[in-house]
Tab-separated table of C-alpha atoms and ligand atoms in Angstrom:
chain	number	residue	atom	x	y	z
D	1	MET	CA	0.347	18.155	-1.862
D	2	ILE	CA	2.406	16.528	0.922
D	3	GLN	CA	6.149	16.869	0.709
D	4	LEU	CA	8.676	15.465	3.110
D	5	LYS	CA	12.056	16.991	2.401
D	6	HIS	CA	15.148	15.385	3.905
D	7	VAL	CA	13.305	14.490	7.088
D	8	SER	CA	15.286	12.916	9.916
D	9	LYS	CA	14.130	11.999	13.396
D	10	VAL	CA	16.355	11.002	16.274
D	11	PHE	CA	14.924	9.678	19.534
D	12	LYS	CA	17.048	9.758	22.658
D	13	GLY	CA	16.997	6.202	23.957
D	14	LYS	CA	18.458	4.726	27.154
D	15	LYS	CA	21.083	2.952	25.110
D	16	GLY	CA	21.830	5.937	22.902
D	17	ASP	CA	20.261	7.661	19.943
D	18	ILE	CA	17.666	5.908	17.768
D	19	HIS	CA	17.652	7.136	14.197
D	20	ALA	CA	14.004	6.437	13.370
D	21	LEU	CA	14.047	8.444	10.119
D	22	LYS	CA	17.138	9.098	8.022
D	23	ASP	CA	16.914	11.731	5.316
D	24	VAL	CA	13.472	10.705	4.052
D	25	SER	CA	12.067	12.551	1.043
D	26	LEU	CA	8.600	11.853	-0.378
D	27	HIS	CA	6.159	13.743	-2.551
D	28	VAL	CA	2.494	12.727	-2.391
D	29	ASN	CA	0.490	14.211	-5.264
D	30	LYS	CA	-2.950	15.726	-4.810
D	31	GLY	CA	-5.683	13.116	-5.207
D	32	GLU	CA	-3.491	10.039	-5.057
D	33	ILE	CA	-3.280	7.194	-2.592
D	34	PHE	CA	0.337	6.829	-1.551
D	35	GLY	CA	1.408	3.814	0.486
D	36	VAL	CA	4.469	3.334	2.656
D	37	ILE	CA	5.324	-0.277	3.417
D	38	GLY	CA	7.939	-1.696	5.764
D	39	TYR	CA	8.450	-4.228	8.506
D	40	SER	CA	7.914	-3.422	12.152
D	41	GLY	CA	10.409	-0.864	13.429
D	42	ALA	CA	11.174	0.511	9.936
D	43	GLY	CA	10.035	3.991	10.973
D	44	LYS	CA	6.598	4.096	9.328
D	45	SER	CA	4.612	5.411	12.296
D	46	THR	CA	7.277	8.021	12.980
D	47	LEU	CA	7.051	9.110	9.362
D	48	ILE	CA	3.277	9.484	9.342
D	49	ARG	CA	3.309	11.261	12.721
D	50	CYS	CA	5.857	13.693	11.299
D	51	ALA	CA	3.545	14.371	8.326
D	52	ASN	CA	1.162	16.308	10.587
D	53	LEU	CA	3.794	17.262	13.122
D	54	LEU	CA	2.394	15.071	15.910
D	55	GLU	CA	6.090	14.290	16.000
D	56	ARG	CA	8.480	17.130	15.246
D	57	PRO	CA	11.314	16.073	12.926
D	58	SER	CA	14.883	16.599	14.145
D	59	SER	CA	15.677	18.100	10.749
D	60	GLY	CA	14.028	18.566	7.372
D	61	ASN	CA	10.781	20.129	6.203
D	62	ILE	CA	7.145	19.029	5.952
D	63	LEU	CA	5.081	20.874	3.368
D	64	VAL	CA	1.320	20.438	3.048
D	65	ASN	CA	-0.180	22.473	0.208
D	66	ASP	CA	3.132	24.304	-0.061
D	67	ILE	CA	2.935	25.468	3.557
D	68	ASP	CA	5.909	24.417	5.659
D	69	LEU	CA	4.404	23.050	8.873
D	70	THR	CA	7.747	23.141	10.681
D	71	LYS	CA	7.756	26.949	10.436
D	72	LEU	CA	4.242	27.619	11.754
D	73	SER	CA	3.311	29.052	15.144
D	74	ALA	CA	1.235	26.824	17.456
D	75	GLY	CA	-1.997	28.597	16.435
D	76	LYS	CA	-1.332	28.425	12.689
D	77	LEU	CA	-0.330	24.770	13.025
D	78	ARG	CA	-3.666	24.009	14.699
D	79	GLU	CA	-5.411	25.628	11.733
D	80	ALA	CA	-3.317	23.721	9.186
D	81	ARG	CA	-3.982	20.427	10.973
D	82	LYS	CA	-7.726	20.830	10.429
D	83	LYS	CA	-7.078	19.929	6.803
D	84	ILE	CA	-5.347	16.705	7.837
D	85	GLY	CA	-7.398	13.807	9.212
D	86	MET	CA	-5.871	10.725	10.774
D	87	ILE	CA	-6.974	7.179	11.568
D	88	PHE	CA	-5.119	4.553	13.573
D	89	GLN	CA	-4.807	0.797	13.933
D	90	GLY	CA	-6.293	1.007	17.449
D	91	PHE	CA	-9.196	3.306	16.377
D	92	ASN	CA	-8.673	5.691	19.372
D	93	LEU	CA	-12.379	6.113	20.151
D	94	LEU	CA	-13.819	7.512	23.376
D	95	LYS	CA	-15.138	4.391	25.102
D	96	THR	CA	-17.681	6.216	27.251
D	97	ALA	CA	-19.197	8.198	24.371
D	98	THR	CA	-21.732	6.991	21.799
D	99	VAL	CA	-20.900	6.666	18.116
D	100	TYR	CA	-22.707	9.967	17.548
D	101	ASP	CA	-20.714	11.761	20.252
D	102	ASN	CA	-17.400	10.308	19.100
D	103	VAL	CA	-17.911	12.153	15.836
D	104	ALA	CA	-19.728	15.163	17.329
D	105	ILE	CA	-17.467	16.109	20.262
D	106	PRO	CA	-14.395	17.109	18.196
D	107	LEU	CA	-16.684	19.090	15.869
D	108	LYS	CA	-18.174	21.001	18.810
D	109	LEU	CA	-14.663	21.699	20.097
D	110	SER	CA	-13.694	23.081	16.703
D	111	GLY	CA	-16.452	25.694	17.044
D	112	LEU	CA	-19.352	24.425	14.923
D	113	ASN	CA	-22.868	25.177	16.190
D	114	LYS	CA	-25.344	22.489	17.218
D	115	GLN	CA	-27.132	22.235	13.876
D	116	GLU	CA	-23.892	22.180	11.882
D	117	VAL	CA	-22.580	19.433	14.136
D	118	LYS	CA	-25.756	17.372	13.697
D	119	ASP	CA	-25.724	17.783	9.910
D	120	ARG	CA	-22.088	16.761	9.635
D	121	VAL	CA	-22.458	13.758	11.938
D	122	ASP	CA	-25.547	12.549	10.039
D	123	GLN	CA	-23.821	13.004	6.702
D	124	TYR	CA	-20.621	11.189	7.577
D	125	LEU	CA	-22.209	8.363	9.584
D	126	SER	CA	-24.310	7.728	6.502
D	127	ILE	CA	-21.228	7.710	4.230
D	128	VAL	CA	-19.536	5.058	6.382
D	129	GLY	CA	-22.801	3.089	6.691
D	130	LEU	CA	-23.369	3.455	10.437
D	131	GLU	CA	-26.565	5.527	10.733
D	132	ASP	CA	-28.243	2.759	12.718
D	133	LYS	CA	-25.408	2.575	15.273
D	134	ARG	CA	-25.499	6.207	16.341
D	135	HIS	CA	-26.601	5.385	19.906
D	136	SER	CA	-24.217	2.448	20.362
D	137	PHE	CA	-21.021	2.593	22.400
D	138	PRO	CA	-17.655	1.481	20.938
D	139	GLY	CA	-17.701	-1.636	23.133
D	140	GLU	CA	-20.816	-2.787	21.276
D	141	LEU	CA	-19.189	-2.552	17.832
D	142	SER	CA	-17.035	-4.893	15.731
D	143	GLY	CA	-13.499	-3.856	14.743
D	144	GLY	CA	-14.638	-2.839	11.278
D	145	GLN	CA	-17.474	-0.744	12.686
D	146	LYS	CA	-15.092	0.988	15.111
D	147	GLN	CA	-12.786	1.875	12.235
D	148	ARG	CA	-15.804	3.257	10.351
D	149	VAL	CA	-16.563	5.544	13.297
D	150	ALA	CA	-12.940	6.709	13.280
D	151	ILE	CA	-13.152	7.368	9.541
D	152	ALA	CA	-16.410	9.333	9.970
D	153	ARG	CA	-14.788	11.332	12.773
D	154	ALA	CA	-11.795	12.185	10.575
D	155	LEU	CA	-13.919	13.020	7.507
D	156	ALA	CA	-16.369	15.173	9.453
D	157	HIS	CA	-13.702	17.900	9.599
D	158	GLU	CA	-13.683	17.818	5.784
D	159	PRO	CA	-9.925	17.360	5.491
D	160	GLU	CA	-7.958	17.464	2.251
D	161	VAL	CA	-5.610	14.765	3.432
D	162	LEU	CA	-6.211	11.537	5.333
D	163	LEU	CA	-3.288	9.847	7.099
D	164	CYS	CA	-3.810	6.156	7.893
D	165	ASP	CA	-1.508	4.382	10.347
D	166	GLU	CA	-2.036	0.623	9.799
D	167	ALA	CA	-5.793	1.276	9.578
D	168	THR	CA	-6.654	-2.321	8.647
D	169	SER	CA	-3.978	-4.225	10.566
D	170	ALA	CA	-6.300	-5.151	13.436
D	171	LEU	CA	-9.056	-6.367	11.109
D	172	ASP	CA	-9.889	-9.748	9.568
D	173	PRO	CA	-9.457	-10.158	5.784
D	174	ASP	CA	-13.104	-9.547	4.825
D	175	THR	CA	-13.383	-6.456	7.010
D	176	THR	CA	-10.043	-5.242	5.645
D	177	GLU	CA	-11.452	-5.491	2.103
D	178	ALA	CA	-14.534	-3.487	3.100
D	179	ILE	CA	-12.499	-0.737	4.789
D	180	LEU	CA	-10.115	-0.551	1.810
D	181	ASP	CA	-13.140	-0.153	-0.472
D	182	LEU	CA	-14.366	2.660	1.752
D	183	LEU	CA	-10.970	4.414	1.583
D	184	LEU	CA	-11.043	4.085	-2.195
D	185	THR	CA	-14.516	5.643	-2.321
D	186	ILE	CA	-13.411	8.499	-0.078
D	187	ASN	CA	-10.444	9.114	-2.353
D	188	GLN	CA	-12.425	8.952	-5.582
D	189	GLU	CA	-15.657	10.696	-4.580
D	190	PHE	CA	-14.294	13.387	-2.290
D	191	GLY	CA	-10.875	13.763	-3.902
D	192	ILE	CA	-9.155	13.315	-0.545
D	193	THR	CA	-5.445	12.599	-0.802
D	194	ILE	CA	-4.452	9.562	1.264
D	195	LEU	CA	-1.075	8.733	2.773
D	196	LEU	CA	-1.161	5.323	4.404
D	197	ILE	CA	1.363	3.093	6.066
D	198	THR	CA	1.123	-0.663	6.301
D	199	HIS	CA	3.147	-3.845	6.582
D	200	GLU	CA	0.728	-5.694	4.293
D	201	MET	CA	1.385	-5.825	0.569
D	202	ASN	CA	-2.276	-6.567	-0.212
D	203	VAL	CA	-3.204	-3.078	1.048
D	204	ILE	CA	-0.707	-1.522	-1.369
D	205	GLN	CA	-1.855	-3.806	-4.159
D	206	ARG	CA	-5.544	-3.034	-3.780
D	207	ILE	CA	-5.738	0.724	-3.454
D	208	CYS	CA	-2.394	2.518	-3.844
D	209	ASP	CA	-1.174	4.447	-6.864
D	210	ARG	CA	2.411	4.740	-5.682
D	211	VAL	CA	4.423	3.126	-2.925
D	212	ALA	CA	7.594	3.712	-0.946
D	213	VAL	CA	9.412	0.867	0.769
D	214	MET	CA	11.044	1.652	4.116
D	215	GLU	CA	13.808	-0.135	5.974
D	216	ASN	CA	15.821	1.015	8.984
D	217	GLY	CA	14.467	4.548	8.808
D	218	GLU	CA	15.212	4.965	5.115
D	219	VAL	CA	13.123	4.904	1.958
D	220	ILE	CA	14.954	2.259	-0.063
D	221	GLU	CA	12.729	2.200	-3.137
D	222	GLN	CA	9.678	4.075	-4.426
D	223	GLY	CA	7.589	4.250	-7.563
D	224	PRO	CA	4.246	3.392	-9.181
D	225	VAL	CA	2.737	0.228	-7.676
D	226	SER	CA	2.760	-1.584	-11.044
D	227	LYS	CA	6.477	-0.909	-11.483
D	228	ILE	CA	7.362	-1.999	-7.960
D	229	PHE	CA	5.394	-5.234	-8.471
D	230	SER	CA	6.891	-6.046	-11.859
D	231	SER	CA	10.467	-4.835	-11.367
D	232	PRO	CA	11.390	-4.711	-7.689
D	233	VAL	CA	15.053	-3.889	-7.128
D	234	GLU	CA	15.814	-4.163	-3.409
D	235	ALA	CA	15.810	-7.461	-1.510
D	236	THR	CA	13.184	-6.259	0.984
D	237	THR	CA	10.883	-5.144	-1.813
D	238	LYS	CA	11.237	-8.554	-3.465
D	239	LYS	CA	10.341	-10.182	-0.181
D	240	PHE	CA	7.132	-8.157	0.042
D	241	ILE	CA	6.207	-9.120	-3.532
D	242	ARG	CA	6.870	-12.774	-2.707
D	243	SER	CA	4.381	-12.479	0.134
D	244	VAL	CA	1.745	-12.031	-2.584
D	245	PHE	CA	3.163	-14.426	-5.194
D	246	SER	CA	4.786	-17.381	-3.525
D	247	HIS	CA	6.023	-19.959	-6.013
D	248	HIS	CA	7.191	-22.660	-3.650
D	249	ILE	CA	8.202	-25.633	-5.741
D	250	PRO	CA	9.858	-28.618	-4.057
D	251	ASP	CA	13.598	-28.729	-4.888
D	252	GLU	CA	13.384	-32.193	-6.328
D	253	ILE	CA	10.760	-31.163	-8.875
D	254	LEU	CA	12.663	-28.003	-9.756
D	255	GLN	CA	15.851	-29.995	-10.410
D	256	ASN	CA	13.985	-32.544	-12.531
D	257	CYS	CA	12.463	-29.761	-14.601
D	258	GLN	CA	15.771	-28.018	-15.094
D	259	SER	CA	17.395	-31.196	-16.346
D	260	SER	CA	14.871	-31.439	-19.180
D	261	GLY	CA	14.552	-27.806	-20.195
D	262	GLN	CA	14.247	-24.571	-18.259
D	263	VAL	CA	12.147	-23.117	-15.489
D	264	VAL	CA	11.154	-19.524	-16.131
D	265	LEU	CA	9.016	-16.962	-14.370
D	266	LEU	CA	6.661	-15.182	-16.752
D	267	SER	CA	4.957	-11.980	-15.709
D	268	PHE	CA	2.473	-9.837	-17.561
D	269	PHE	CA	-0.041	-7.025	-17.133
D	270	GLY	CA	-3.644	-7.451	-18.181
D	271	TYR	CA	-5.057	-10.505	-19.892
D	272	SER	CA	-5.601	-10.903	-23.606
D	273	PRO	CA	-7.180	-14.238	-24.524
D	274	GLU	CA	-6.783	-13.350	-28.202
D	275	GLU	CA	-2.990	-13.656	-27.842
D	276	PRO	CA	-2.360	-16.848	-25.911
D	277	ALA	CA	1.427	-16.519	-26.052
D	278	LEU	CA	2.173	-19.604	-23.990
D	279	ALA	CA	-0.137	-21.825	-26.028
D	280	LEU	CA	1.541	-20.619	-29.221
D	281	VAL	CA	4.913	-21.691	-27.852
D	282	SER	CA	4.018	-25.362	-28.159
D	283	LYS	CA	2.748	-24.843	-31.703
D	284	LYS	CA	5.671	-22.824	-32.975
D	285	PHE	CA	8.527	-24.606	-31.272
D	286	ASN	CA	9.394	-28.055	-30.175
D	287	VAL	CA	8.757	-27.036	-26.599
D	288	TYR	CA	6.149	-28.198	-24.096
D	289	PRO	CA	5.207	-25.650	-21.448
D	290	ASN	CA	4.113	-27.021	-18.101
D	291	ILE	CA	2.687	-24.643	-15.517
D	292	LEU	CA	4.189	-25.236	-12.069
D	293	SER	CA	2.515	-22.381	-10.260
D	294	GLY	CA	0.704	-19.198	-11.052
D	295	SER	CA	-1.626	-16.497	-9.908
D	296	MET	CA	-3.144	-13.246	-10.983
D	297	ILE	CA	-3.980	-10.255	-8.839
D	298	GLN	CA	-5.873	-7.041	-9.353
D	299	LEU	CA	-3.666	-3.997	-8.871
D	300	LYS	CA	-5.531	-0.716	-8.545
D	301	GLN	CA	-4.854	0.181	-12.188
D	302	GLU	CA	-4.689	-3.197	-13.937
D	303	PRO	CA	-4.466	-6.943	-13.443
D	304	TYR	CA	-0.998	-8.430	-13.027
D	305	GLY	CA	-0.052	-12.087	-13.229
D	306	GLN	CA	2.911	-14.375	-12.697
D	307	LEU	CA	3.383	-17.921	-13.990
D	308	LEU	CA	6.203	-20.263	-13.098
D	309	VAL	CA	6.595	-22.486	-16.130
D	310	HIS	CA	8.717	-25.471	-17.045
D	311	LEU	CA	9.651	-25.160	-20.712
D	312	LYS	CA	10.444	-28.747	-21.616
D	313	GLY	CA	12.587	-29.224	-24.697
D	314	GLU	CA	16.049	-29.019	-26.227
D	315	SER	CA	17.935	-25.958	-25.093
D	316	LEU	CA	18.092	-24.246	-28.474
D	317	GLU	CA	14.325	-24.570	-28.946
D	318	VAL	CA	13.732	-23.342	-25.398
D	319	GLU	CA	15.898	-20.274	-26.098
D	320	ARG	CA	13.837	-19.529	-29.194
D	321	ALA	CA	10.609	-19.925	-27.236
D	322	ILE	CA	11.855	-17.538	-24.555
D	323	ARG	CA	12.749	-14.959	-27.168
D	324	PHE	CA	9.294	-15.342	-28.711
D	325	LEU	CA	7.592	-14.845	-25.335
D	326	SER	CA	9.641	-11.687	-24.709
D	327	GLU	CA	8.615	-10.361	-28.118
D	328	GLN	CA	4.965	-10.930	-27.162
D	329	GLY	CA	5.399	-8.540	-24.232
D	330	VAL	CA	5.727	-11.217	-21.561
D	331	LYS	CA	8.514	-10.561	-19.092
D	332	VAL	CA	10.685	-13.660	-18.776
D	333	GLU	CA	13.038	-14.236	-15.889
D	334	GLY	CA	15.117	-17.274	-15.355
D	335	GLU	CA	18.371	-18.731	-16.474
D	336	SER	CA	19.310	-19.138	-20.055
D	337	ARG	CA	22.526	-19.705	-21.945
D	338	ASP	CA	22.363	-16.542	-23.986
D	339	GLY	CA	21.718	-14.519	-20.901
D	340	ILE	CA	18.178	-13.265	-21.287
D	341	LYS	CA	17.929	-11.056	-18.291
D	342	ASN	CA	18.301	-13.154	-15.483
D	343	GLN	CA	17.392	-13.529	-12.025
D	344	ARG	CA	17.661	-16.921	-10.529
D	345	ILE	CA	14.342	-18.349	-9.524
D	346	SER	CA	14.503	-19.689	-6.052
Q	1	ADP	N1	8.790	7.918	21.140
Q	1	ADP	C1	9.835	7.122	20.857
Q	1	ADP	N2	10.931	7.088	21.663
Q	1	ADP	C2	11.992	6.315	21.378
Q	1	ADP	N3	12.068	5.514	20.304
Q	1	ADP	C3	11.023	5.480	19.461
Q	1	ADP	C4	9.846	6.278	19.691
Q	1	ADP	N4	8.970	6.048	18.686
Q	1	ADP	C5	9.563	5.138	17.875
Q	1	ADP	N5	10.793	4.810	18.332
Q	1	ADP	C6	11.751	3.891	17.675
Q	1	ADP	O1	11.903	4.291	16.341
Q	1	ADP	C7	11.971	3.173	15.479
Q	1	ADP	C8	10.867	3.244	14.441
Q	1	ADP	O2	9.613	3.063	15.102
Q	1	ADP	P1	8.214	3.198	14.364
Q	1	ADP	O3	8.174	4.473	13.598
Q	1	ADP	O4	7.139	2.987	15.368
Q	1	ADP	O5	8.257	1.964	13.336
Q	1	ADP	P2	7.104	1.179	12.573
Q	1	ADP	O6	5.850	1.991	12.658
Q	1	ADP	O7	7.612	1.019	11.188
Q	1	ADP	O8	6.977	-0.139	13.267
Q	1	ADP	C9	11.906	1.946	16.375
Q	1	ADP	O9	13.225	1.523	16.643
Q	1	ADP	C10	11.223	2.465	17.614
Q	1	ADP	O10	11.606	1.709	18.734
Q	2	MG	MG1	3.917	1.519	13.391
């Protein structure tokens, strides 16, 4: 649906060239929600602006529905862009126009007649839940309501693709949840493909199918959200995951635990109360599990949990318990003498 092929972008800066994108390749499938996450300055906004050619790449190709946007004439590009909606962190509304006109004016400019414009505005203001605000001005709306207007404005052109540049970054947590729910509905009910960029892992966690992690203009890791959560490879990716699961245990406690057994990080998808693997450990082995920290989150597809556990016992028994847990489908990370796959827990 959206393909970025070896896209690079160089800006001429006062102090020399800025390589904002370096050989970025991505393929967003039709109907999916694809997230790009990275810290500030990673190149995310440049990437999403290249996806509809608001920014022209220095090299590489951008294909939307197999049409290479970089090869189109100005007129054809305008046509192609009608299928691509965009929303921004700062909403970009016309301050002196009502909610109704903010959605209606671009429709009029695109050539729809008065009745068509009215029907579309009514329909999409209703979808975003703002029928009663049609006569209000942006200054009279909350942040969440402004973003709803921007979403209605983008949807009113009936695009196939919606690009979202940090759409929830200016919003409080509750409003963020509501806007993410709305994006999910748009994706599921209208089949609109969504490419979004964010610096917040909870956005990826809640609504994305796949994710790419960006750093210094490069995509350093990409894959299904569940895989990136459970088996992150790059340091930056791990840092983003830790922003969701932070197991901060005081050093003193950690050392005490390690002197009388092992501290392991258990992770698992779903929840099956009929197979309480950890409870069985204390029955089957001479090992006492103590939970130091833990949490469970809802990924778009399935729940995912992590538990930091002190397995108290003699080392041989602890090794057997770890092997048992692995056999039960629980991923175990930590340090062990026989080298069960091992990342230090810090
Ligand atoms: N129009 C521009 N001119 C010069 N440099 C730019 C321009 N836009 C972005 N940059 C630079 O490109 C890099 C990536 O920026 P950006 O894509 O905005 O990152 P992000 O959205 O991840 O914060 C930064 O170093 C930024 O300063
Ligand atoms: Mg940005």
